[in-house]
Amino acid sequence: YMDGGVSQVDTFDPKSELDKQNGKPFPSKIEKTQFNNIGNSLASPWKFNNYGECGTPVSDLFPHVGQHVDDMAVIRSMVSNFPEHTNANYFLHTGSVFQGNPSMGAWFGYGLGSENENLPGFVVVKGRKILTGGLNNFGSGFLPATYQGSLLLPRKEAIANIAPLEPGPALQRSKLDLIRTFDRQMNQGHGNDPAVEAAIQNYETAFRMQTAVPELMELEAESPETMSLYGLDSDFEPLKTFATQCLVARRMVERGVRFVELVCNGATDDRWDQHGALQKSLPENCRSMDQPIAALIKDLKRSGLLDSTLLVWAGEFGRTPFAQGKDGRDHNPDGFTVWMAGGGIKGGVSVGATDEWGYRAAERPVEIHDLHATMLHLMGIDHTTSTFRFSGRDMRLTDVYGNVIEEVLA
């Protein structure tokens, strides 16, 4: 997850017409923007090259990721309903603009179950910051609490609140057994409350994580070649941080964690939210994630895990093809890029298109509900039948919307 909204016209959606209009008043109708500081048309300062057998164009900002376009399906016509970070984050993560709904990671855990009883089914590997909207983006909502996201830090003390406070394991075990006894007694008196059952399971998972998480974070077990592949030997700290996140993600996938979200805040304080200083901030952000993501694809592929692991690269919206002021881009939910790889994806394909300036989706608009429906489909779940009864209706991640994006299916 690229926190803040990546500029599509600077990364995966080149526009020659925008090059011709550079510096001139924008030639199309302009919708209201976040700050309404409208500048002139702003061509991308970076060149694009065609990569792979498919010839997909990718910006010079992504020399490593570009090498893997034959494994990727690029969707250039994504649209969102919301131009502001918090609402757009909730919509991307939960399928709803309102806080309190289950995150997509929780829905995947609910639909697929767990493959590892010692680790949570849904883990969020934190970047430098929590994204706008906070932990509600990763909650379980009305689903049982066992499906909520667990926040993991990309360092040794990965999850601080699993460290035991007791001086020995026997005392800790006896406390947990006592808690379990009380919970069971209360549950029997209240008709097996699912919330109590979920609390019991969370206590037990946290107990087992005390052993599983330190082993997970033993990156020294990896070969020097693998560490270098991801960029863990880099002197650029933001790259090194995200390299750690990507390598930990691969290790979690190997251990059966169902859903992993990596929050990439980029290398600068403005995250991927370049309202200004575009030519300084965007290259640093891209450098922080380009090598690690390419390494993750290569590493999964050589181990055979890419076939069963779906990678989704996305932000909450895109950016305007005209300047905000002189050197920034404002929010744009009307046309942006998401790509997917592995997990049953047809590599080397491109879906949809924005208009000649990269402003609005002009061909095959794809909505967030369609993205969610496709992700669930690729994991073997019908989004229309994966429901949970709540408040008098059958709730689902895609609400009453969503169509599978057939063009990306292998």
mmCIF file of C-alpha atoms in Angstrom:
data_model
loop_
_atom_site.group_PDB
_atom_site.id
_atom_site.type_symbol
_atom_site.label_atom_id
_atom_site.label_comp_id
_atom_site.label_asym_id
_atom_site.label_seq_id
_atom_site.Cartn_x
_atom_site.Cartn_y
_atom_site.Cartn_z
ATOM 1 C CA TYR A 1 0.000 0.000 0.000
ATOM 2 C CA MET A 2 1.552 3.271 -1.203
ATOM 3 C CA ASP A 3 0.307 5.687 1.436
ATOM 4 C CA GLY A 4 -0.804 9.057 0.072
ATOM 5 C CA GLY A 5 -1.693 8.457 -3.571
ATOM 6 C CA VAL A 6 0.860 7.855 -6.348
ATOM 7 C CA SER A 7 0.964 9.984 -9.487
ATOM 8 C CA GLN A 8 -0.089 7.718 -12.349
ATOM 9 C CA VAL A 9 1.295 9.967 -15.120
ATOM 10 C CA ASP A 10 4.772 9.821 -13.537
ATOM 11 C CA THR A 11 4.871 6.059 -12.990
ATOM 12 C CA PHE A 12 2.758 3.689 -15.135
ATOM 13 C CA ASP A 13 0.579 5.874 -17.391
ATOM 14 C CA PRO A 14 2.642 7.901 -19.910
ATOM 15 C CA LYS A 15 0.846 10.645 -21.838
ATOM 16 C CA SER A 16 2.447 12.176 -24.956
ATOM 17 C CA GLU A 17 -0.377 14.725 -25.206
ATOM 18 C CA LEU A 18 0.494 15.965 -21.750
ATOM 19 C CA ASP A 19 4.063 16.464 -22.941
ATOM 20 C CA LYS A 20 2.752 18.721 -25.720
ATOM 21 C CA GLN A 21 0.589 20.711 -23.303
ATOM 22 C CA ASN A 22 3.318 21.152 -20.699
ATOM 23 C CA GLY A 23 3.275 24.625 -19.156
ATOM 24 C CA LYS A 24 0.016 25.615 -20.868
ATOM 25 C CA PRO A 25 -3.405 26.059 -19.257
ATOM 26 C CA PHE A 26 -5.030 22.663 -18.815
ATOM 27 C CA PRO A 27 -7.247 22.057 -21.881
ATOM 28 C CA SER A 28 -10.096 20.135 -20.226
ATOM 29 C CA LYS A 29 -12.696 20.826 -17.567
ATOM 30 C CA ILE A 30 -11.168 20.730 -14.092
ATOM 31 C CA GLU A 31 -13.068 19.222 -11.178
ATOM 32 C CA LYS A 32 -12.790 20.750 -7.722
ATOM 33 C CA THR A 33 -9.540 19.633 -6.098
ATOM 34 C CA GLN A 34 -8.444 19.337 -2.494
ATOM 35 C CA PHE A 35 -6.676 22.720 -2.410
ATOM 36 C CA ASN A 36 -7.855 24.348 -5.660
ATOM 37 C CA ASN A 37 -4.428 25.822 -6.294
ATOM 38 C CA ILE A 38 -4.641 25.099 -10.028
ATOM 39 C CA GLY A 39 -1.500 25.465 -12.106
ATOM 40 C CA ASN A 40 -0.757 24.670 -15.741
ATOM 41 C CA SER A 41 -0.476 21.288 -17.417
ATOM 42 C CA LEU A 42 2.491 19.426 -15.956
ATOM 43 C CA ALA A 43 4.191 16.766 -18.084
ATOM 44 C CA SER A 44 6.113 14.056 -16.314
ATOM 45 C CA PRO A 45 9.752 15.026 -15.784
ATOM 46 C CA TRP A 46 10.673 11.365 -16.206
ATOM 47 C CA LYS A 47 10.978 9.241 -19.325
ATOM 48 C CA PHE A 48 9.193 5.953 -19.922
ATOM 49 C CA ASN A 49 10.647 2.777 -21.423
ATOM 50 C CA ASN A 50 8.887 -0.321 -22.738
ATOM 51 C CA TYR A 51 9.778 -3.427 -20.747
ATOM 52 C CA GLY A 52 9.416 -7.165 -21.226
ATOM 53 C CA GLU A 53 7.921 -9.124 -24.077
ATOM 54 C CA CYS A 54 4.609 -7.345 -23.492
ATOM 55 C CA GLY A 55 6.200 -3.922 -23.957
ATOM 56 C CA THR A 56 4.404 -2.315 -21.008
ATOM 57 C CA PRO A 57 5.723 1.235 -20.491
ATOM 58 C CA VAL A 58 7.145 2.009 -17.061
ATOM 59 C CA SER A 59 8.744 5.189 -15.766
ATOM 60 C CA ASP A 60 12.487 5.522 -15.260
ATOM 61 C CA LEU A 61 11.611 5.805 -11.578
ATOM 62 C CA PHE A 62 11.032 2.020 -11.492
ATOM 63 C CA PRO A 63 14.013 0.356 -13.233
ATOM 64 C CA HIS A 64 13.709 -2.787 -11.083
ATOM 65 C CA VAL A 65 9.931 -3.246 -11.082
ATOM 66 C CA GLY A 66 9.928 -2.630 -14.845
ATOM 67 C CA GLN A 67 11.859 -5.868 -15.304
ATOM 68 C CA HIS A 68 8.814 -7.850 -14.106
ATOM 69 C CA VAL A 69 5.988 -6.473 -16.249
ATOM 70 C CA ASP A 70 5.526 -9.847 -17.938
ATOM 71 C CA ASP A 71 4.279 -11.108 -14.550
ATOM 72 C CA MET A 72 2.039 -8.094 -13.948
ATOM 73 C CA ALA A 73 -1.440 -6.951 -14.965
ATOM 74 C CA VAL A 74 -1.545 -3.147 -15.015
ATOM 75 C CA ILE A 75 -4.949 -1.499 -14.506
ATOM 76 C CA ARG A 76 -4.782 2.123 -15.676
ATOM 77 C CA SER A 77 -8.453 3.019 -15.262
ATOM 78 C CA MET A 78 -9.022 2.731 -11.521
ATOM 79 C CA VAL A 79 -11.505 5.153 -9.985
ATOM 80 C CA SER A 80 -12.448 5.901 -6.397
ATOM 81 C CA ASN A 81 -15.456 7.671 -4.939
ATOM 82 C CA PHE A 82 -13.501 9.887 -2.565
ATOM 83 C CA PRO A 83 -10.811 12.564 -3.067
ATOM 84 C CA GLU A 84 -9.744 12.874 0.583
ATOM 85 C CA HIS A 85 -7.271 10.546 2.311
ATOM 86 C CA THR A 86 -9.304 9.286 5.262
ATOM 87 C CA ASN A 87 -12.451 8.428 3.321
ATOM 88 C CA ALA A 88 -10.456 7.038 0.400
ATOM 89 C CA ASN A 89 -8.415 4.874 2.783
ATOM 90 C CA TYR A 90 -11.518 3.450 4.419
ATOM 91 C CA PHE A 91 -13.042 2.791 0.998
ATOM 92 C CA LEU A 92 -9.953 0.996 -0.324
ATOM 93 C CA HIS A 93 -9.412 -1.004 2.853
ATOM 94 C CA THR A 94 -12.993 -1.847 3.854
ATOM 95 C CA GLY A 95 -15.207 -1.186 0.830
ATOM 96 C CA SER A 96 -17.046 1.450 2.853
ATOM 97 C CA VAL A 97 -16.481 5.135 3.600
ATOM 98 C CA PHE A 98 -17.571 4.653 7.213
ATOM 99 C CA GLN A 99 -15.153 3.574 9.915
ATOM 100 C CA GLY A 100 -15.955 0.394 11.799
ATOM 101 C CA ASN A 101 -16.366 -1.969 8.859
ATOM 102 C CA PRO A 102 -14.143 -5.055 8.476
ATOM 103 C CA SER A 103 -10.904 -4.568 6.587
ATOM 104 C CA MET A 104 -10.356 -6.581 3.421
ATOM 105 C CA GLY A 105 -7.692 -8.545 5.319
ATOM 106 C CA ALA A 106 -10.299 -9.531 7.892
ATOM 107 C CA TRP A 107 -12.679 -10.639 5.139
ATOM 108 C CA PHE A 108 -9.961 -12.798 3.597
ATOM 109 C CA GLY A 109 -9.272 -14.446 6.947
ATOM 110 C CA TYR A 110 -12.982 -15.019 7.456
ATOM 111 C CA GLY A 111 -13.284 -16.635 4.030
ATOM 112 C CA LEU A 112 -10.067 -18.656 4.001
ATOM 113 C CA GLY A 113 -9.351 -19.548 7.614
ATOM 114 C CA SER A 114 -5.824 -19.843 8.992
ATOM 115 C CA GLU A 115 -2.886 -21.977 7.874
ATOM 116 C CA ASN A 116 -0.748 -21.202 10.935
ATOM 117 C CA GLU A 117 -2.180 -21.271 14.457
ATOM 118 C CA ASN A 118 0.939 -19.544 15.824
ATOM 119 C CA LEU A 119 0.578 -16.353 13.774
ATOM 120 C CA PRO A 120 -2.394 -14.101 12.987
ATOM 121 C CA GLY A 121 -4.104 -14.578 9.650
ATOM 122 C CA PHE A 122 -3.907 -10.845 8.873
ATOM 123 C CA VAL A 123 -0.723 -8.892 9.556
ATOM 124 C CA VAL A 124 0.052 -5.256 8.763
ATOM 125 C CA VAL A 125 3.761 -4.472 8.524
ATOM 126 C CA LYS A 126 4.002 -0.836 9.524
ATOM 127 C CA GLY A 127 6.012 1.833 7.719
ATOM 128 C CA ARG A 128 7.194 5.024 9.390
ATOM 129 C CA LYS A 129 3.625 6.174 10.042
ATOM 130 C CA ILE A 130 0.124 4.811 10.420
ATOM 131 C CA LEU A 131 -1.925 5.854 7.415
ATOM 132 C CA THR A 132 -4.651 8.471 7.634
ATOM 133 C CA GLY A 133 -7.759 7.010 9.253
ATOM 134 C CA GLY A 134 -5.666 4.995 11.694
ATOM 135 C CA LEU A 135 -6.206 1.436 12.842
ATOM 136 C CA ASN A 136 -9.812 1.405 11.642
ATOM 137 C CA ASN A 137 -8.330 0.562 8.231
ATOM 138 C CA PHE A 138 -7.228 -2.812 9.641
ATOM 139 C CA GLY A 139 -10.041 -3.682 12.045
ATOM 140 C CA SER A 140 -12.392 -6.641 12.109
ATOM 141 C CA GLY A 141 -15.537 -4.502 12.403
ATOM 142 C CA PHE A 142 -18.551 -6.719 12.998
ATOM 143 C CA LEU A 143 -16.564 -9.888 12.219
ATOM 144 C CA PRO A 144 -15.085 -11.764 15.203
ATOM 145 C CA ALA A 145 -12.015 -10.044 16.667
ATOM 146 C CA THR A 146 -9.758 -12.947 15.672
ATOM 147 C CA TYR A 147 -9.808 -11.580 12.114
ATOM 148 C CA GLN A 148 -8.473 -8.096 12.889
ATOM 149 C CA GLY A 149 -5.075 -7.030 11.586
ATOM 150 C CA SER A 150 -2.072 -7.371 13.889
ATOM 151 C CA LEU A 151 0.423 -4.522 13.590
ATOM 152 C CA LEU A 152 4.024 -5.629 13.164
ATOM 153 C CA LEU A 153 7.112 -3.418 13.181
ATOM 154 C CA PRO A 154 9.940 -4.194 10.706
ATOM 155 C CA ARG A 155 12.528 -4.805 13.428
ATOM 156 C CA LYS A 156 13.415 -7.268 16.171
ATOM 157 C CA GLU A 157 10.793 -6.099 18.683
ATOM 158 C CA ALA A 158 8.201 -6.749 15.998
ATOM 159 C CA ILE A 159 5.092 -6.729 18.196
ATOM 160 C CA ALA A 160 5.738 -5.115 21.551
ATOM 161 C CA ASN A 161 2.623 -6.272 23.411
ATOM 162 C CA ILE A 162 3.325 -9.994 23.107
ATOM 163 C CA ALA A 163 6.404 -9.868 25.347
ATOM 164 C CA PRO A 164 5.593 -11.677 28.631
ATOM 165 C CA LEU A 165 5.615 -9.638 31.836
ATOM 166 C CA GLU A 166 5.812 -12.701 34.096
ATOM 167 C CA PRO A 167 9.233 -13.937 35.283
ATOM 168 C CA GLY A 168 8.646 -17.448 33.932
ATOM 169 C CA PRO A 169 6.505 -19.357 31.425
ATOM 170 C CA ALA A 170 4.815 -21.510 34.077
ATOM 171 C CA LEU A 171 3.344 -18.459 35.824
ATOM 172 C CA GLN A 172 2.205 -16.981 32.551
ATOM 173 C CA ARG A 173 0.592 -20.257 31.513
ATOM 174 C CA SER A 174 -1.263 -20.533 34.820
ATOM 175 C CA LYS A 175 -2.605 -16.959 34.429
ATOM 176 C CA LEU A 176 -3.834 -17.732 30.915
ATOM 177 C CA ASP A 177 -5.487 -20.936 32.113
ATOM 178 C CA LEU A 178 -7.268 -18.993 34.857
ATOM 179 C CA ILE A 179 -8.465 -16.364 32.352
ATOM 180 C CA ARG A 180 -9.656 -19.114 30.058
ATOM 181 C CA THR A 181 -11.608 -20.731 32.920
ATOM 182 C CA PHE A 182 -13.342 -17.458 33.802
ATOM 183 C CA ASP A 183 -14.106 -16.716 30.152
ATOM 184 C CA ARG A 184 -15.568 -20.160 29.575
ATOM 185 C CA GLN A 185 -17.743 -19.920 32.690
ATOM 186 C CA MET A 186 -19.060 -16.524 31.614
ATOM 187 C CA ASN A 187 -19.588 -17.742 28.079
ATOM 188 C CA GLN A 188 -21.610 -20.736 29.213
ATOM 189 C CA GLY A 189 -23.848 -18.413 31.184
ATOM 190 C CA HIS A 190 -24.417 -16.134 28.194
ATOM 191 C CA GLY A 191 -25.014 -18.637 25.421
ATOM 192 C CA ASN A 192 -21.563 -18.929 23.856
ATOM 193 C CA ASP A 193 -20.975 -15.293 22.924
ATOM 194 C CA PRO A 194 -18.754 -15.164 19.780
ATOM 195 C CA ALA A 195 -17.012 -12.069 21.163
ATOM 196 C CA VAL A 196 -15.853 -14.050 24.205
ATOM 197 C CA GLU A 197 -14.704 -16.938 22.022
ATOM 198 C CA ALA A 198 -12.732 -14.486 19.885
ATOM 199 C CA ALA A 199 -11.103 -12.977 22.980
ATOM 200 C CA ILE A 200 -10.025 -16.429 24.161
ATOM 201 C CA GLN A 201 -8.534 -17.213 20.760
ATOM 202 C CA ASN A 202 -6.659 -13.890 20.705
ATOM 203 C CA TYR A 203 -5.090 -14.577 24.112
ATOM 204 C CA GLU A 204 -3.936 -17.986 22.922
ATOM 205 C CA THR A 205 -2.589 -16.663 19.616
ATOM 206 C CA ALA A 206 -0.639 -13.942 21.425
ATOM 207 C CA PHE A 207 0.858 -16.607 23.707
ATOM 208 C CA ARG A 208 2.028 -18.695 20.770
ATOM 209 C CA MET A 209 3.329 -15.613 18.952
ATOM 210 C CA GLN A 210 5.937 -15.154 21.693
ATOM 211 C CA THR A 211 7.836 -17.992 20.069
ATOM 212 C CA ALA A 212 6.703 -17.640 16.450
ATOM 213 C CA VAL A 213 7.422 -13.917 15.952
ATOM 214 C CA PRO A 214 11.075 -13.923 17.071
ATOM 215 C CA GLU A 215 11.700 -16.874 14.736
ATOM 216 C CA LEU A 216 9.919 -15.030 11.932
ATOM 217 C CA MET A 217 12.161 -11.999 12.419
ATOM 218 C CA GLU A 218 15.424 -13.941 12.332
ATOM 219 C CA LEU A 219 16.434 -12.451 8.985
ATOM 220 C CA GLU A 220 20.040 -13.495 9.613
ATOM 221 C CA ALA A 221 18.903 -16.964 8.538
ATOM 222 C CA GLU A 222 18.594 -15.643 4.985
ATOM 223 C CA SER A 223 21.550 -15.902 2.606
ATOM 224 C CA PRO A 224 23.724 -12.823 1.937
ATOM 225 C CA GLU A 225 22.558 -13.005 -1.692
ATOM 226 C CA THR A 226 18.909 -12.765 -0.645
ATOM 227 C CA MET A 227 19.608 -9.911 1.768
ATOM 228 C CA SER A 228 21.389 -8.006 -0.981
ATOM 229 C CA LEU A 229 18.650 -8.788 -3.509
ATOM 230 C CA TYR A 230 16.090 -6.978 -1.353
ATOM 231 C CA GLY A 231 18.449 -4.101 -0.557
ATOM 232 C CA LEU A 232 19.147 -4.777 3.106
ATOM 233 C CA ASP A 233 22.772 -3.760 2.494
ATOM 234 C CA SER A 234 21.711 -0.335 1.187
ATOM 235 C CA ASP A 235 22.880 2.870 2.849
ATOM 236 C CA PHE A 236 19.523 4.500 1.976
ATOM 237 C CA GLU A 237 17.505 3.897 5.150
ATOM 238 C CA PRO A 238 13.998 4.161 3.609
ATOM 239 C CA LEU A 239 14.946 1.465 1.078
ATOM 240 C CA LYS A 240 16.433 -0.686 3.814
ATOM 241 C CA THR A 241 13.252 -0.341 5.885
ATOM 242 C CA PHE A 242 10.934 -1.347 3.074
ATOM 243 C CA ALA A 243 13.320 -4.143 2.060
ATOM 244 C CA THR A 244 12.880 -5.532 5.584
ATOM 245 C CA GLN A 245 9.098 -5.269 5.234
ATOM 246 C CA CYS A 246 9.145 -7.165 1.919
ATOM 247 C CA LEU A 247 11.455 -9.916 3.157
ATOM 248 C CA VAL A 248 9.370 -10.376 6.305
ATOM 249 C CA ALA A 249 6.279 -10.582 4.075
ATOM 250 C CA ARG A 250 7.832 -13.431 2.112
ATOM 251 C CA ARG A 251 8.679 -15.246 5.338
ATOM 252 C CA MET A 252 5.089 -14.796 6.550
ATOM 253 C CA VAL A 253 3.704 -16.158 3.287
ATOM 254 C CA GLU A 254 5.955 -19.197 3.693
ATOM 255 C CA ARG A 255 4.517 -19.697 7.179
ATOM 256 C CA GLY A 256 0.897 -19.547 6.064
ATOM 257 C CA VAL A 257 -0.160 -16.001 6.967
ATOM 258 C CA ARG A 258 -3.174 -15.386 4.725
ATOM 259 C CA PHE A 259 -3.107 -11.629 4.222
ATOM 260 C CA VAL A 260 -0.151 -9.274 4.577
ATOM 261 C CA GLU A 261 -0.285 -5.517 4.058
ATOM 262 C CA LEU A 262 2.954 -3.554 3.743
ATOM 263 C CA VAL A 263 2.459 0.148 4.433
ATOM 264 C CA CYS A 264 4.972 2.134 2.375
ATOM 265 C CA ASN A 265 5.052 5.771 3.512
ATOM 266 C CA GLY A 266 7.898 6.504 1.112
ATOM 267 C CA ALA A 267 11.058 8.335 2.070
ATOM 268 C CA THR A 268 9.733 11.805 2.834
ATOM 269 C CA ASP A 269 7.407 13.420 5.361
ATOM 270 C CA ASP A 270 4.759 14.023 2.670
ATOM 271 C CA ARG A 271 4.538 10.263 1.963
ATOM 272 C CA TRP A 272 3.258 9.763 -1.628
ATOM 273 C CA ASP A 273 1.223 12.947 -1.218
ATOM 274 C CA GLN A 274 3.253 15.284 -3.425
ATOM 275 C CA HIS A 275 1.357 18.568 -3.230
ATOM 276 C CA GLY A 276 4.759 20.159 -3.762
ATOM 277 C CA ALA A 277 8.417 19.273 -4.356
ATOM 278 C CA LEU A 278 7.391 16.581 -6.849
ATOM 279 C CA GLN A 279 10.783 16.291 -8.515
ATOM 280 C CA LYS A 280 12.546 15.869 -5.175
ATOM 281 C CA SER A 281 10.146 13.684 -3.216
ATOM 282 C CA LEU A 282 8.775 11.272 -5.814
ATOM 283 C CA PRO A 283 12.176 9.848 -6.903
ATOM 284 C CA GLU A 284 13.125 9.237 -3.267
ATOM 285 C CA ASN A 285 9.834 7.473 -2.614
ATOM 286 C CA CYS A 286 10.220 5.313 -5.713
ATOM 287 C CA ARG A 287 13.768 4.432 -4.769
ATOM 288 C CA SER A 288 12.561 3.248 -1.370
ATOM 289 C CA MET A 289 10.256 0.578 -2.851
ATOM 290 C CA ASP A 290 11.462 -0.233 -6.376
ATOM 291 C CA GLN A 291 14.226 -2.728 -5.562
ATOM 292 C CA PRO A 292 12.444 -4.440 -2.624
ATOM 293 C CA ILE A 293 9.207 -5.043 -4.545
ATOM 294 C CA ALA A 294 11.084 -6.363 -7.573
ATOM 295 C CA ALA A 295 13.061 -8.640 -5.239
ATOM 296 C CA LEU A 296 9.846 -9.919 -3.636
ATOM 297 C CA ILE A 297 8.442 -10.858 -7.046
ATOM 298 C CA LYS A 298 11.686 -12.588 -8.060
ATOM 299 C CA ASP A 299 12.029 -14.378 -4.720
ATOM 300 C CA LEU A 300 8.443 -15.664 -4.745
ATOM 301 C CA LYS A 301 8.811 -16.752 -8.351
ATOM 302 C CA ARG A 302 11.996 -18.750 -7.876
ATOM 303 C CA SER A 303 10.516 -20.564 -4.869
ATOM 304 C CA GLY A 304 7.274 -21.348 -6.721
ATOM 305 C CA LEU A 305 5.192 -19.278 -4.294
ATOM 306 C CA LEU A 306 4.226 -16.597 -6.799
ATOM 307 C CA ASP A 307 1.664 -18.940 -8.386
ATOM 308 C CA SER A 308 -0.307 -19.041 -5.137
ATOM 309 C CA THR A 309 0.487 -15.563 -3.823
ATOM 310 C CA LEU A 310 -1.353 -12.512 -5.133
ATOM 311 C CA LEU A 311 0.514 -9.204 -5.037
ATOM 312 C CA VAL A 312 -1.493 -5.986 -5.289
ATOM 313 C CA TRP A 313 0.223 -2.577 -5.581
ATOM 314 C CA ALA A 314 -2.100 0.365 -4.918
ATOM 315 C CA GLY A 315 -2.650 3.756 -3.356
ATOM 316 C CA GLU A 316 -5.967 5.294 -2.377
ATOM 317 C CA PHE A 317 -6.167 7.481 -5.517
ATOM 318 C CA GLY A 318 -3.942 9.181 -8.103
ATOM 319 C CA ARG A 319 -2.791 12.732 -8.831
ATOM 320 C CA THR A 320 -3.771 15.518 -11.197
ATOM 321 C CA PRO A 321 -2.006 15.898 -14.575
ATOM 322 C CA PHE A 322 -1.925 19.635 -13.991
ATOM 323 C CA ALA A 323 0.202 21.266 -11.340
ATOM 324 C CA GLN A 324 -0.795 22.255 -7.878
ATOM 325 C CA GLY A 325 1.020 25.566 -7.767
ATOM 326 C CA LYS A 326 4.202 25.010 -9.741
ATOM 327 C CA ASP A 327 5.788 21.791 -8.512
ATOM 328 C CA GLY A 328 3.098 19.538 -7.052
ATOM 329 C CA ARG A 329 0.057 17.476 -7.980
ATOM 330 C CA ASP A 330 -3.286 17.462 -6.160
ATOM 331 C CA HIS A 331 -5.544 14.478 -5.379
ATOM 332 C CA ASN A 332 -7.295 12.765 -8.287
ATOM 333 C CA PRO A 333 -9.728 9.864 -7.723
ATOM 334 C CA ASP A 334 -11.008 9.875 -11.319
ATOM 335 C CA GLY A 335 -8.225 7.885 -12.980
ATOM 336 C CA PHE A 336 -5.203 6.115 -11.481
ATOM 337 C CA THR A 337 -3.139 2.943 -11.714
ATOM 338 C CA VAL A 338 -3.074 -0.300 -9.725
ATOM 339 C CA TRP A 339 -1.159 -3.420 -10.688
ATOM 340 C CA MET A 340 -1.391 -7.060 -9.681
ATOM 341 C CA ALA A 341 0.976 -10.020 -10.038
ATOM 342 C CA GLY A 342 0.998 -13.743 -9.249
ATOM 343 C CA GLY A 343 -1.909 -15.649 -7.733
ATOM 344 C CA GLY A 344 -3.660 -16.503 -11.011
ATOM 345 C CA ILE A 345 -3.004 -13.162 -12.740
ATOM 346 C CA LYS A 346 -2.424 -13.067 -16.493
ATOM 347 C CA GLY A 347 0.964 -11.404 -16.779
ATOM 348 C CA GLY A 348 1.845 -8.813 -19.384
ATOM 349 C CA VAL A 349 -1.655 -7.374 -19.807
ATOM 350 C CA SER A 350 -2.928 -3.819 -19.457
ATOM 351 C CA VAL A 351 -6.549 -2.991 -18.668
ATOM 352 C CA GLY A 352 -8.360 0.276 -19.319
ATOM 353 C CA ALA A 353 -7.038 3.716 -20.071
ATOM 354 C CA THR A 354 -7.300 7.287 -18.900
ATOM 355 C CA ASP A 355 -7.948 10.166 -21.312
ATOM 356 C CA GLU A 356 -5.149 11.745 -23.357
ATOM 357 C CA TRP A 357 -3.956 13.740 -20.335
ATOM 358 C CA GLY A 358 -4.184 10.965 -17.733
ATOM 359 C CA TYR A 359 -6.956 12.763 -15.848
ATOM 360 C CA ARG A 360 -10.094 10.617 -16.026
ATOM 361 C CA ALA A 361 -10.730 6.932 -16.724
ATOM 362 C CA ALA A 362 -11.861 6.868 -20.358
ATOM 363 C CA GLU A 363 -11.823 3.155 -21.207
ATOM 364 C CA ARG A 364 -13.013 0.308 -18.965
ATOM 365 C CA PRO A 365 -13.356 2.140 -15.624
ATOM 366 C CA VAL A 366 -12.537 -0.188 -12.722
ATOM 367 C CA GLU A 367 -13.979 0.521 -9.272
ATOM 368 C CA ILE A 368 -12.639 -0.406 -5.843
ATOM 369 C CA HIS A 369 -15.448 -2.962 -5.449
ATOM 370 C CA ASP A 370 -14.285 -4.590 -8.714
ATOM 371 C CA LEU A 371 -10.745 -4.806 -7.352
ATOM 372 C CA HIS A 372 -11.976 -6.465 -4.161
ATOM 373 C CA ALA A 373 -14.200 -8.874 -6.103
ATOM 374 C CA THR A 374 -11.227 -9.891 -8.255
ATOM 375 C CA MET A 375 -8.899 -10.364 -5.296
ATOM 376 C CA LEU A 376 -11.438 -12.626 -3.589
ATOM 377 C CA HIS A 377 -12.077 -14.541 -6.826
ATOM 378 C CA LEU A 378 -8.367 -15.238 -7.286
ATOM 379 C CA MET A 379 -8.267 -16.710 -3.788
ATOM 380 C CA GLY A 380 -11.212 -18.982 -4.584
ATOM 381 C CA ILE A 381 -13.955 -16.925 -2.922
ATOM 382 C CA ASP A 382 -17.163 -15.728 -4.578
ATOM 383 C CA HIS A 383 -17.567 -12.168 -3.341
ATOM 384 C CA THR A 384 -21.367 -12.366 -3.610
ATOM 385 C CA THR A 385 -21.643 -15.329 -1.222
ATOM 386 C CA SER A 386 -18.913 -14.511 1.318
ATOM 387 C CA THR A 387 -21.276 -12.749 3.717
ATOM 388 C CA PHE A 388 -21.788 -12.149 7.440
ATOM 389 C CA ARG A 389 -25.161 -11.482 9.006
ATOM 390 C CA PHE A 390 -25.112 -8.156 10.839
ATOM 391 C CA SER A 391 -27.744 -5.562 11.698
ATOM 392 C CA GLY A 392 -30.452 -7.410 9.832
ATOM 393 C CA ARG A 393 -28.697 -7.947 6.516
ATOM 394 C CA ASP A 394 -26.018 -10.103 4.901
ATOM 395 C CA MET A 395 -22.931 -7.885 4.762
ATOM 396 C CA ARG A 396 -20.005 -8.387 2.395
ATOM 397 C CA LEU A 397 -16.770 -6.638 1.415
ATOM 398 C CA THR A 398 -18.212 -5.506 -1.912
ATOM 399 C CA ASP A 399 -21.564 -4.369 -0.435
ATOM 400 C CA VAL A 400 -24.046 -4.915 -3.329
ATOM 401 C CA TYR A 401 -21.537 -4.006 -6.049
ATOM 402 C CA GLY A 402 -18.437 -5.353 -7.763
ATOM 403 C CA ASN A 403 -17.580 -7.365 -10.843
ATOM 404 C CA VAL A 404 -14.558 -9.584 -11.374
ATOM 405 C CA ILE A 405 -12.020 -8.026 -13.761
ATOM 406 C CA GLU A 406 -12.004 -10.885 -16.261
ATOM 407 C CA GLU A 407 -9.189 -9.415 -18.388
ATOM 408 C CA VAL A 408 -6.587 -9.977 -15.660
ATOM 409 C CA LEU A 409 -7.380 -13.651 -15.072
ATOM 410 C CA ALA A 410 -4.958 -16.266 -16.393
#
